[in-house]
Amino acid sequence: MKRLLILGGTGDASELATKASAIPEVEVITSLAGRTRQPQTPVGTVRVGGFGGEAGLTDYLRNAQIDVVIDATHPFAAQISFHAAAAAATCKIPYLMLVRPAWERCSDDQWIEVDSVEVAASVLPKLASRVFLTVGRQQLAPFASLKDIWFLMRLIDPPAPDILIPQGVILCSRGPFALEDERKLLIEHQIDTIVSKNSGGDATKAKIIAARELGVKVVMVKRPATPIGEQVSDADNAIEWLLNKIYRFLIY
Ligand code: NAP
């Protein structure tokens, strides 16, 4: 048996865990950061919580005798990806990133692309009065000082009671979201601007399409850099890569 560590927290990671668990020679362990209260539990063994930086992850890979790492974390989870690439290199084990393609701007889109959530907050006063904020509960604080803007904040879990949040309404729900529902939400709350990370994928894309149809602006946060290394764009290609590695392990 070869031990595969999947760095998870995404739908892609869960799909990969299901598909990799069907390979008889592979034992699957998925690691979750532990951010959401009721995460969707992937197939196979699951461990939860940080490793303690690059050094902690290196120790984990050695102690748990991991043979292969596939990093299927969210495109905005940059820190864990750099730690994982470095730890896998130290342990001399194969490392792959599963990075879903970013959303592409269409001619009808009114996107304002920015480099960070903080920059997104700084540009809002010039262009928005009612904002649909979809950057997650960890990154609400930069918007809290914008007193002339009303926010509809969509989150998986409610924010911690002790953090500063912008004025407006919190909507707790988890994707995938349907286009018809996203249209209704934008109209009902008279949204003029959406703030979104360029997460890519289908689960949360409907808001981008609804914005295009309704002429709503989108402040789109660009993705952070990823480590240098092998990348694929979906679970099927990750499985192909994995089978290739497993085949080599079994031969040599
Ligand atoms: P991050 O900034 O890259 O990581 C911060 C720290 O969280 C890491 O250094 C690591 O702690 C721990 N960590 C992150 N992912 C982990 C994993 N899969 N297993 C164990 N520890 C993990 O990550 P983030 O942006 O906070 O995201 C945390 C998790 O939420 C990720 O797994 C990601 O897939 C998921 N997620 C993130 C977003 C987003 O917008 N950022 C959206 C949806 C889902 P140690 O240094 O102690 O090892």
PDB file of C-alpha atoms and ligand atoms in Angstrom:
ATOM      1  CA  MET A   1       0.000   0.000   0.000  1.00  0.00           C
ATOM      2  CA  LYS A   2       1.154   3.554  -0.748  1.00  0.00           C
ATOM      3  CA  ARG A   3       0.008   6.375   1.519  1.00  0.00           C
ATOM      4  CA  LEU A   4      -1.441   9.441  -0.175  1.00  0.00           C
ATOM      5  CA  LEU A   5      -1.872  12.677   1.770  1.00  0.00           C
ATOM      6  CA  ILE A   6      -4.498  14.984   0.247  1.00  0.00           C
ATOM      7  CA  LEU A   7      -4.444  18.547   1.540  1.00  0.00           C
ATOM      8  CA  GLY A   8      -8.133  19.328   1.446  1.00  0.00           C
ATOM      9  CA  GLY A   9     -10.881  21.759   2.326  1.00  0.00           C
ATOM     10  CA  THR A  10     -12.401  21.909  -1.173  1.00  0.00           C
ATOM     11  CA  GLY A  11     -14.925  19.988  -3.268  1.00  0.00           C
ATOM     12  CA  ASP A  12     -12.073  19.005  -5.588  1.00  0.00           C
ATOM     13  CA  ALA A  13     -10.234  17.405  -2.652  1.00  0.00           C
ATOM     14  CA  SER A  14     -13.323  15.383  -1.668  1.00  0.00           C
ATOM     15  CA  GLU A  15     -13.804  14.209  -5.250  1.00  0.00           C
ATOM     16  CA  LEU A  16     -10.140  13.227  -5.396  1.00  0.00           C
ATOM     17  CA  ALA A  17     -10.371  11.321  -2.085  1.00  0.00           C
ATOM     18  CA  THR A  18     -13.338   9.319  -3.406  1.00  0.00           C
ATOM     19  CA  LYS A  19     -11.568   8.484  -6.663  1.00  0.00           C
ATOM     20  CA  ALA A  20      -8.174   7.714  -5.080  1.00  0.00           C
ATOM     21  CA  SER A  21      -9.827   5.436  -2.472  1.00  0.00           C
ATOM     22  CA  ALA A  22     -10.994   3.217  -5.334  1.00  0.00           C
ATOM     23  CA  ILE A  23      -7.348   2.404  -6.224  1.00  0.00           C
ATOM     24  CA  PRO A  24      -6.525  -0.819  -4.311  1.00  0.00           C
ATOM     25  CA  GLU A  25      -2.838   0.053  -3.773  1.00  0.00           C
ATOM     26  CA  VAL A  26      -3.591   3.473  -2.238  1.00  0.00           C
ATOM     27  CA  GLU A  27      -4.457   4.439   1.342  1.00  0.00           C
ATOM     28  CA  VAL A  28      -5.978   7.936   1.431  1.00  0.00           C
ATOM     29  CA  ILE A  29      -5.530  10.430   4.261  1.00  0.00           C
ATOM     30  CA  THR A  30      -7.169  13.845   3.856  1.00  0.00           C
ATOM     31  CA  SER A  31      -6.020  16.768   5.965  1.00  0.00           C
ATOM     32  CA  LEU A  32      -8.437  19.591   6.829  1.00  0.00           C
ATOM     33  CA  ALA A  33      -7.423  22.867   8.462  1.00  0.00           C
ATOM     34  CA  GLY A  34     -10.474  22.733  10.763  1.00  0.00           C
ATOM     35  CA  ARG A  35     -11.954  26.102   9.780  1.00  0.00           C
ATOM     36  CA  THR A  36     -15.567  25.025   9.192  1.00  0.00           C
ATOM     37  CA  ARG A  37     -17.739  23.695  11.996  1.00  0.00           C
ATOM     38  CA  GLN A  38     -19.349  20.880  10.044  1.00  0.00           C
ATOM     39  CA  PRO A  39     -17.030  20.089   7.130  1.00  0.00           C
ATOM     40  CA  GLN A  40     -18.147  17.706   4.408  1.00  0.00           C
ATOM     41  CA  THR A  41     -16.183  14.620   5.424  1.00  0.00           C
ATOM     42  CA  PRO A  42     -14.176  13.061   2.588  1.00  0.00           C
ATOM     43  CA  VAL A  43     -13.920   9.294   2.008  1.00  0.00           C
ATOM     44  CA  GLY A  44     -10.956   7.640   3.772  1.00  0.00           C
ATOM     45  CA  THR A  45      -9.028   8.707   6.862  1.00  0.00           C
ATOM     46  CA  VAL A  46      -9.371  12.368   7.894  1.00  0.00           C
ATOM     47  CA  ARG A  47      -7.051  14.373  10.142  1.00  0.00           C
ATOM     48  CA  VAL A  48      -7.881  17.900  11.274  1.00  0.00           C
ATOM     49  CA  GLY A  49      -5.768  20.940  12.255  1.00  0.00           C
ATOM     50  CA  GLY A  50      -2.540  22.693  11.295  1.00  0.00           C
ATOM     51  CA  PHE A  51       0.779  20.829  11.234  1.00  0.00           C
ATOM     52  CA  GLY A  52       2.868  23.602  12.778  1.00  0.00           C
ATOM     53  CA  GLY A  53       4.380  25.241   9.710  1.00  0.00           C
ATOM     54  CA  GLU A  54       6.736  23.758   7.157  1.00  0.00           C
ATOM     55  CA  ALA A  55       8.824  21.994   9.829  1.00  0.00           C
ATOM     56  CA  GLY A  56       5.734  20.443  11.418  1.00  0.00           C
ATOM     57  CA  LEU A  57       4.483  19.223   8.059  1.00  0.00           C
ATOM     58  CA  THR A  58       7.906  17.750   7.243  1.00  0.00           C
ATOM     59  CA  ASP A  59       7.806  15.818  10.543  1.00  0.00           C
ATOM     60  CA  TYR A  60       4.266  14.672   9.818  1.00  0.00           C
ATOM     61  CA  LEU A  61       5.183  13.376   6.348  1.00  0.00           C
ATOM     62  CA  ARG A  62       8.048  11.379   7.865  1.00  0.00           C
ATOM     63  CA  ASN A  63       6.188  10.063  10.921  1.00  0.00           C
ATOM     64  CA  ALA A  64       3.043   9.124   9.010  1.00  0.00           C
ATOM     65  CA  GLN A  65       5.193   7.534   6.262  1.00  0.00           C
ATOM     66  CA  ILE A  66       3.475   9.446   3.486  1.00  0.00           C
ATOM     67  CA  ASP A  67       4.554   8.396  -0.015  1.00  0.00           C
ATOM     68  CA  VAL A  68       2.787  11.032  -2.138  1.00  0.00           C
ATOM     69  CA  VAL A  69       1.192  14.453  -1.488  1.00  0.00           C
ATOM     70  CA  ILE A  70      -1.571  16.030  -3.562  1.00  0.00           C
ATOM     71  CA  ASP A  71      -2.369  19.590  -2.598  1.00  0.00           C
ATOM     72  CA  ALA A  72      -6.034  20.166  -3.440  1.00  0.00           C
ATOM     73  CA  THR A  73      -6.488  23.189  -1.173  1.00  0.00           C
ATOM     74  CA  HIS A  74      -8.340  26.338  -2.246  1.00  0.00           C
ATOM     75  CA  PRO A  75      -6.425  28.566  -4.720  1.00  0.00           C
ATOM     76  CA  PHE A  76      -6.312  31.294  -2.012  1.00  0.00           C
ATOM     77  CA  ALA A  77      -4.799  28.984   0.630  1.00  0.00           C
ATOM     78  CA  ALA A  78      -1.271  29.983  -0.393  1.00  0.00           C
ATOM     79  CA  GLN A  79       0.602  29.406   2.841  1.00  0.00           C
ATOM     80  CA  ILE A  80      -0.137  25.695   3.166  1.00  0.00           C
ATOM     81  CA  SER A  81       0.796  25.162  -0.495  1.00  0.00           C
ATOM     82  CA  PHE A  82       4.258  26.725  -0.053  1.00  0.00           C
ATOM     83  CA  HIS A  83       4.781  24.709   3.142  1.00  0.00           C
ATOM     84  CA  ALA A  84       3.694  21.496   1.411  1.00  0.00           C
ATOM     85  CA  ALA A  85       5.881  22.009  -1.660  1.00  0.00           C
ATOM     86  CA  ALA A  86       8.917  22.636   0.547  1.00  0.00           C
ATOM     87  CA  ALA A  87       8.173  19.772   2.971  1.00  0.00           C
ATOM     88  CA  ALA A  88       7.634  17.288   0.127  1.00  0.00           C
ATOM     89  CA  ALA A  89      10.928  18.387  -1.459  1.00  0.00           C
ATOM     90  CA  THR A  90      12.750  17.913   1.868  1.00  0.00           C
ATOM     91  CA  CYS A  91      11.275  14.409   2.218  1.00  0.00           C
ATOM     92  CA  LYS A  92      11.948  13.676  -1.488  1.00  0.00           C
ATOM     93  CA  ILE A  93       8.390  12.547  -2.147  1.00  0.00           C
ATOM     94  CA  PRO A  94       6.224  13.412  -5.191  1.00  0.00           C
ATOM     95  CA  TYR A  95       4.042  16.529  -4.825  1.00  0.00           C
ATOM     96  CA  LEU A  96       1.227  17.666  -7.118  1.00  0.00           C
ATOM     97  CA  MET A  97      -1.050  20.710  -6.996  1.00  0.00           C
ATOM     98  CA  LEU A  98      -4.656  20.367  -8.103  1.00  0.00           C
ATOM     99  CA  VAL A  99      -5.543  23.930  -9.107  1.00  0.00           C
ATOM    100  CA  ARG A 100      -8.925  24.514 -10.676  1.00  0.00           C
ATOM    101  CA  PRO A 101      -8.877  27.053 -13.533  1.00  0.00           C
ATOM    102  CA  ALA A 102      -9.644  30.677 -12.652  1.00  0.00           C
ATOM    103  CA  TRP A 103     -12.798  32.348 -14.014  1.00  0.00           C
ATOM    104  CA  GLU A 104     -12.183  34.269 -17.234  1.00  0.00           C
ATOM    105  CA  ARG A 105     -13.603  37.726 -17.776  1.00  0.00           C
ATOM    106  CA  CYS A 106     -16.203  38.027 -20.606  1.00  0.00           C
ATOM    107  CA  SER A 107     -16.796  41.170 -22.675  1.00  0.00           C
ATOM    108  CA  ASP A 108     -20.059  41.937 -20.787  1.00  0.00           C
ATOM    109  CA  ASP A 109     -18.427  41.672 -17.358  1.00  0.00           C
ATOM    110  CA  GLN A 110     -17.737  44.781 -15.308  1.00  0.00           C
ATOM    111  CA  TRP A 111     -14.773  43.523 -13.313  1.00  0.00           C
ATOM    112  CA  ILE A 112     -12.390  45.608 -11.263  1.00  0.00           C
ATOM    113  CA  GLU A 113      -9.447  43.263 -10.644  1.00  0.00           C
ATOM    114  CA  VAL A 114      -7.431  43.832  -7.482  1.00  0.00           C
ATOM    115  CA  ASP A 115      -4.461  42.131  -5.834  1.00  0.00           C
ATOM    116  CA  SER A 116      -5.874  41.480  -2.362  1.00  0.00           C
ATOM    117  CA  VAL A 117      -8.976  41.623  -0.170  1.00  0.00           C
ATOM    118  CA  GLU A 118      -7.525  44.747   1.492  1.00  0.00           C
ATOM    119  CA  VAL A 119      -7.275  46.520  -1.885  1.00  0.00           C
ATOM    120  CA  ALA A 120     -10.851  45.400  -2.663  1.00  0.00           C
ATOM    121  CA  ALA A 121     -12.010  47.198   0.505  1.00  0.00           C
ATOM    122  CA  SER A 122     -10.061  50.336  -0.412  1.00  0.00           C
ATOM    123  CA  VAL A 123     -11.674  50.702  -3.868  1.00  0.00           C
ATOM    124  CA  LEU A 124     -15.284  50.149  -2.731  1.00  0.00           C
ATOM    125  CA  PRO A 125     -16.130  53.702  -1.496  1.00  0.00           C
ATOM    126  CA  LYS A 126     -15.652  55.070  -5.037  1.00  0.00           C
ATOM    127  CA  LEU A 127     -17.989  52.604  -6.703  1.00  0.00           C
ATOM    128  CA  ALA A 128     -20.424  50.855  -4.367  1.00  0.00           C
ATOM    129  CA  SER A 129     -23.254  51.425  -1.928  1.00  0.00           C
ATOM    130  CA  ARG A 130     -24.798  47.936  -1.590  1.00  0.00           C
ATOM    131  CA  VAL A 131     -22.267  45.102  -1.701  1.00  0.00           C
ATOM    132  CA  PHE A 132     -22.557  41.314  -1.816  1.00  0.00           C
ATOM    133  CA  LEU A 133     -19.429  40.234   0.083  1.00  0.00           C
ATOM    134  CA  THR A 134     -18.314  36.644  -0.583  1.00  0.00           C
ATOM    135  CA  VAL A 135     -14.712  36.509   0.645  1.00  0.00           C
ATOM    136  CA  GLY A 136     -15.323  34.252   3.663  1.00  0.00           C
ATOM    137  CA  ARG A 137     -15.615  34.921   7.375  1.00  0.00           C
ATOM    138  CA  GLN A 138     -11.849  35.148   7.991  1.00  0.00           C
ATOM    139  CA  GLN A 139     -11.568  38.313   5.870  1.00  0.00           C
ATOM    140  CA  LEU A 140     -14.451  40.550   6.903  1.00  0.00           C
ATOM    141  CA  ALA A 141     -12.388  42.955   9.014  1.00  0.00           C
ATOM    142  CA  PRO A 142     -10.990  45.122   6.155  1.00  0.00           C
ATOM    143  CA  PHE A 143     -14.596  46.083   5.260  1.00  0.00           C
ATOM    144  CA  ALA A 144     -15.735  46.932   8.804  1.00  0.00           C
ATOM    145  CA  SER A 145     -14.691  50.582   8.630  1.00  0.00           C
ATOM    146  CA  LEU A 146     -16.747  51.321   5.471  1.00  0.00           C
ATOM    147  CA  LYS A 147     -19.669  53.009   7.203  1.00  0.00           C
ATOM    148  CA  ASP A 148     -21.396  54.332   4.053  1.00  0.00           C
ATOM    149  CA  ILE A 149     -21.747  50.894   2.476  1.00  0.00           C
ATOM    150  CA  TRP A 150     -24.310  48.189   3.290  1.00  0.00           C
ATOM    151  CA  PHE A 151     -23.109  44.571   3.040  1.00  0.00           C
ATOM    152  CA  LEU A 152     -24.811  41.246   2.408  1.00  0.00           C
ATOM    153  CA  MET A 153     -22.216  38.804   3.773  1.00  0.00           C
ATOM    154  CA  ARG A 154     -22.492  35.176   2.686  1.00  0.00           C
ATOM    155  CA  LEU A 155     -20.554  32.787   4.946  1.00  0.00           C
ATOM    156  CA  ILE A 156     -20.528  29.052   5.659  1.00  0.00           C
ATOM    157  CA  ASP A 157     -20.407  29.593   9.446  1.00  0.00           C
ATOM    158  CA  PRO A 158     -21.257  32.760  11.402  1.00  0.00           C
ATOM    159  CA  PRO A 159     -18.273  34.984  12.306  1.00  0.00           C
ATOM    160  CA  ALA A 160     -16.674  34.691  15.744  1.00  0.00           C
ATOM    161  CA  PRO A 161     -18.434  37.030  18.212  1.00  0.00           C
ATOM    162  CA  ASP A 162     -15.273  39.027  18.977  1.00  0.00           C
ATOM    163  CA  ILE A 163     -14.343  40.131  15.426  1.00  0.00           C
ATOM    164  CA  LEU A 164     -15.270  43.403  13.756  1.00  0.00           C
ATOM    165  CA  ILE A 165     -17.775  42.929  10.952  1.00  0.00           C
ATOM    166  CA  PRO A 166     -19.202  45.385   8.401  1.00  0.00           C
ATOM    167  CA  GLN A 167     -22.723  46.752   8.739  1.00  0.00           C
ATOM    168  CA  GLY A 168     -25.396  44.715   6.960  1.00  0.00           C
ATOM    169  CA  VAL A 169     -26.856  41.223   6.963  1.00  0.00           C
ATOM    170  CA  ILE A 170     -25.190  37.816   7.370  1.00  0.00           C
ATOM    171  CA  LEU A 171     -26.439  34.955   5.256  1.00  0.00           C
ATOM    172  CA  CYS A 172     -25.119  31.515   6.277  1.00  0.00           C
ATOM    173  CA  SER A 173     -25.159  29.037   3.427  1.00  0.00           C
ATOM    174  CA  ARG A 174     -22.905  26.651   1.562  1.00  0.00           C
ATOM    175  CA  GLY A 175     -22.637  26.224  -2.232  1.00  0.00           C
ATOM    176  CA  PRO A 176     -23.238  25.099  -4.870  1.00  0.00           C
ATOM    177  CA  PHE A 177     -25.547  28.021  -5.698  1.00  0.00           C
ATOM    178  CA  ALA A 178     -28.062  28.050  -8.576  1.00  0.00           C
ATOM    179  CA  LEU A 179     -28.147  30.892 -11.102  1.00  0.00           C
ATOM    180  CA  GLU A 180     -31.843  31.592 -10.513  1.00  0.00           C
ATOM    181  CA  ASP A 181     -31.255  31.958  -6.738  1.00  0.00           C
ATOM    182  CA  GLU A 182     -28.236  34.231  -7.262  1.00  0.00           C
ATOM    183  CA  ARG A 183     -30.244  36.476  -9.596  1.00  0.00           C
ATOM    184  CA  LYS A 184     -33.023  36.724  -6.983  1.00  0.00           C
ATOM    185  CA  LEU A 185     -30.544  37.553  -4.222  1.00  0.00           C
ATOM    186  CA  LEU A 186     -28.912  40.376  -6.196  1.00  0.00           C
ATOM    187  CA  ILE A 187     -32.278  41.889  -7.137  1.00  0.00           C
ATOM    188  CA  GLU A 188     -33.906  41.482  -3.708  1.00  0.00           C
ATOM    189  CA  HIS A 189     -31.007  43.204  -1.926  1.00  0.00           C
ATOM    190  CA  GLN A 190     -30.447  45.823  -4.674  1.00  0.00           C
ATOM    191  CA  ILE A 191     -26.797  44.839  -4.915  1.00  0.00           C
ATOM    192  CA  ASP A 192     -24.650  47.137  -7.084  1.00  0.00           C
ATOM    193  CA  THR A 193     -21.261  45.426  -6.484  1.00  0.00           C
ATOM    194  CA  ILE A 194     -20.019  41.930  -5.636  1.00  0.00           C
ATOM    195  CA  VAL A 195     -16.667  41.330  -3.959  1.00  0.00           C
ATOM    196  CA  SER A 196     -15.330  37.884  -4.838  1.00  0.00           C
ATOM    197  CA  LYS A 197     -12.085  35.963  -4.875  1.00  0.00           C
ATOM    198  CA  ASN A 198     -11.308  34.418  -8.273  1.00  0.00           C
ATOM    199  CA  SER A 199     -11.905  30.956  -6.848  1.00  0.00           C
ATOM    200  CA  GLY A 200     -12.839  29.349 -10.174  1.00  0.00           C
ATOM    201  CA  GLY A 201     -14.980  26.206 -10.436  1.00  0.00           C
ATOM    202  CA  ASP A 202     -18.719  25.782 -10.872  1.00  0.00           C
ATOM    203  CA  ALA A 203     -19.995  25.765  -7.276  1.00  0.00           C
ATOM    204  CA  THR A 204     -19.911  29.557  -6.826  1.00  0.00           C
ATOM    205  CA  LYS A 205     -19.756  30.739 -10.433  1.00  0.00           C
ATOM    206  CA  ALA A 206     -23.482  31.542 -10.734  1.00  0.00           C
ATOM    207  CA  LYS A 207     -23.084  34.875  -8.914  1.00  0.00           C
ATOM    208  CA  ILE A 208     -20.580  35.962 -11.594  1.00  0.00           C
ATOM    209  CA  ILE A 209     -23.028  35.051 -14.382  1.00  0.00           C
ATOM    210  CA  ALA A 210     -25.921  36.769 -12.556  1.00  0.00           C
ATOM    211  CA  ALA A 211     -23.778  39.906 -12.149  1.00  0.00           C
ATOM    212  CA  ARG A 212     -23.012  39.880 -15.885  1.00  0.00           C
ATOM    213  CA  GLU A 213     -26.718  39.599 -16.743  1.00  0.00           C
ATOM    214  CA  LEU A 214     -27.814  42.319 -14.321  1.00  0.00           C
ATOM    215  CA  GLY A 215     -24.967  44.793 -14.938  1.00  0.00           C
ATOM    216  CA  VAL A 216     -23.633  44.403 -11.391  1.00  0.00           C
ATOM    217  CA  LYS A 217     -19.936  45.303 -10.894  1.00  0.00           C
ATOM    218  CA  VAL A 218     -17.545  42.663  -9.554  1.00  0.00           C
ATOM    219  CA  VAL A 219     -14.463  43.552  -7.546  1.00  0.00           C
ATOM    220  CA  MET A 220     -12.461  40.418  -8.346  1.00  0.00           C
ATOM    221  CA  VAL A 221      -9.530  39.521  -6.111  1.00  0.00           C
ATOM    222  CA  LYS A 222      -6.740  37.947  -8.177  1.00  0.00           C
ATOM    223  CA  ARG A 223      -5.169  34.690  -7.054  1.00  0.00           C
ATOM    224  CA  PRO A 224      -1.952  34.591  -5.056  1.00  0.00           C
ATOM    225  CA  ALA A 225       1.110  32.911  -6.552  1.00  0.00           C
ATOM    226  CA  THR A 226       1.513  29.150  -6.245  1.00  0.00           C
ATOM    227  CA  PRO A 227       4.760  27.278  -5.599  1.00  0.00           C
ATOM    228  CA  ILE A 228       6.729  26.056  -8.598  1.00  0.00           C
ATOM    229  CA  GLY A 229       5.822  22.452  -9.332  1.00  0.00           C
ATOM    230  CA  GLU A 230       3.571  20.077 -11.214  1.00  0.00           C
ATOM    231  CA  GLN A 231      -0.073  21.145 -11.527  1.00  0.00           C
ATOM    232  CA  VAL A 232      -3.274  19.626 -12.884  1.00  0.00           C
ATOM    233  CA  SER A 233      -6.684  21.258 -13.145  1.00  0.00           C
ATOM    234  CA  ASP A 234      -9.071  18.517 -11.985  1.00  0.00           C
ATOM    235  CA  ALA A 235      -9.412  15.297  -9.985  1.00  0.00           C
ATOM    236  CA  ASP A 236      -9.307  12.999 -13.036  1.00  0.00           C
ATOM    237  CA  ASN A 237      -5.951  14.363 -14.117  1.00  0.00           C
ATOM    238  CA  ALA A 238      -4.682  14.089 -10.541  1.00  0.00           C
ATOM    239  CA  ILE A 239      -5.687  10.404 -10.532  1.00  0.00           C
ATOM    240  CA  GLU A 240      -3.830   9.853 -13.795  1.00  0.00           C
ATOM    241  CA  TRP A 241      -0.713  11.478 -12.271  1.00  0.00           C
ATOM    242  CA  LEU A 242      -1.123   9.362  -9.114  1.00  0.00           C
ATOM    243  CA  LEU A 243      -1.475   6.096 -11.035  1.00  0.00           C
ATOM    244  CA  ASN A 244       1.667   6.961 -12.906  1.00  0.00           C
ATOM    245  CA  LYS A 245       3.573   7.465  -9.629  1.00  0.00           C
ATOM    246  CA  ILE A 246       2.104   4.307  -8.045  1.00  0.00           C
ATOM    247  CA  TYR A 247       3.013   2.267 -11.124  1.00  0.00           C
ATOM    248  CA  ARG A 248       6.607   3.511 -10.861  1.00  0.00           C
ATOM    249  CA  PHE A 249       6.724   2.704  -7.117  1.00  0.00           C
ATOM    250  CA  LEU A 250       5.515  -0.837  -7.814  1.00  0.00           C
ATOM    251  CA  ILE A 251       8.016  -1.467 -10.579  1.00  0.00           C
ATOM    252  CA  TYR A 252      11.151  -0.145  -8.824  1.00  0.00           C
TER     253      TYR A 252
HETATM  254  P1  NAP B   1      -3.526  29.083   4.429  1.00  0.00           P
HETATM  255  O1  NAP B   1      -3.531  30.537   4.694  1.00  0.00           O
HETATM  256  O2  NAP B   1      -2.801  28.580   3.241  1.00  0.00           O
HETATM  257  O3  NAP B   1      -2.980  28.262   5.673  1.00  0.00           O
HETATM  258  C1  NAP B   1      -2.862  28.804   6.975  1.00  0.00           C
HETATM  259  C2  NAP B   1      -2.506  27.669   7.896  1.00  0.00           C
HETATM  260  O4  NAP B   1      -3.646  26.807   8.071  1.00  0.00           O
HETATM  261  C3  NAP B   1      -1.425  26.750   7.351  1.00  0.00           C
HETATM  262  O5  NAP B   1      -0.139  27.270   7.570  1.00  0.00           O
HETATM  263  C4  NAP B   1      -1.705  25.472   8.112  1.00  0.00           C
HETATM  264  O6  NAP B   1      -1.306  25.597   9.465  1.00  0.00           O
HETATM  265  C5  NAP B   1      -3.220  25.451   8.145  1.00  0.00           C
HETATM  266  N1  NAP B   1      -3.810  24.712   7.026  1.00  0.00           N
HETATM  267  C6  NAP B   1      -4.319  25.214   5.858  1.00  0.00           C
HETATM  268  N2  NAP B   1      -4.834  24.243   5.114  1.00  0.00           N
HETATM  269  C7  NAP B   1      -4.647  23.092   5.809  1.00  0.00           C
HETATM  270  C8  NAP B   1      -4.989  21.729   5.578  1.00  0.00           C
HETATM  271  N3  NAP B   1      -5.648  21.342   4.462  1.00  0.00           N
HETATM  272  N4  NAP B   1      -4.659  20.822   6.523  1.00  0.00           N
HETATM  273  C9  NAP B   1      -4.015  21.193   7.659  1.00  0.00           C
HETATM  274  N5  NAP B   1      -3.679  22.467   7.941  1.00  0.00           N
HETATM  275  C10 NAP B   1      -4.000  23.397   7.037  1.00  0.00           C
HETATM  276  O7  NAP B   1      -5.035  28.521   4.329  1.00  0.00           O
HETATM  277  P2  NAP B   1      -6.445  29.295   4.525  1.00  0.00           P
HETATM  278  O8  NAP B   1      -6.619  30.266   3.448  1.00  0.00           O
HETATM  279  O9  NAP B   1      -6.539  29.713   5.968  1.00  0.00           O
HETATM  280  O10 NAP B   1      -7.446  28.078   4.271  1.00  0.00           O
HETATM  281  C11 NAP B   1      -7.603  27.048   5.245  1.00  0.00           C
HETATM  282  C12 NAP B   1      -8.321  25.882   4.599  1.00  0.00           C
HETATM  283  O11 NAP B   1      -9.588  26.320   4.112  1.00  0.00           O
HETATM  284  C13 NAP B   1      -7.551  25.289   3.411  1.00  0.00           C
HETATM  285  O12 NAP B   1      -7.403  23.920   3.639  1.00  0.00           O
HETATM  286  C14 NAP B   1      -8.391  25.609   2.194  1.00  0.00           C
HETATM  287  O13 NAP B   1      -8.438  24.536   1.266  1.00  0.00           O
HETATM  288  C15 NAP B   1      -9.775  25.894   2.782  1.00  0.00           C
HETATM  289  N6  NAP B   1     -10.452  26.997   2.074  1.00  0.00           N
HETATM  290  C16 NAP B   1      -9.850  28.231   1.991  1.00  0.00           C
HETATM  291  C17 NAP B   1     -10.488  29.253   1.305  1.00  0.00           C
HETATM  292  C18 NAP B   1      -9.838  30.608   1.157  1.00  0.00           C
HETATM  293  O14 NAP B   1     -10.473  31.486   0.546  1.00  0.00           O
HETATM  294  N7  NAP B   1      -8.628  30.818   1.664  1.00  0.00           N
HETATM  295  C19 NAP B   1     -11.732  29.005   0.733  1.00  0.00           C
HETATM  296  C20 NAP B   1     -12.326  27.749   0.833  1.00  0.00           C
HETATM  297  C21 NAP B   1     -11.668  26.747   1.520  1.00  0.00           C
HETATM  298  P3  NAP B   1       0.128  25.101   9.969  1.00  0.00           P
HETATM  299  O15 NAP B   1       1.109  26.124   9.499  1.00  0.00           O
HETATM  300  O16 NAP B   1      -0.024  25.027  11.449  1.00  0.00           O
HETATM  301  O17 NAP B   1       0.385  23.767   9.345  1.00  0.00           O
END
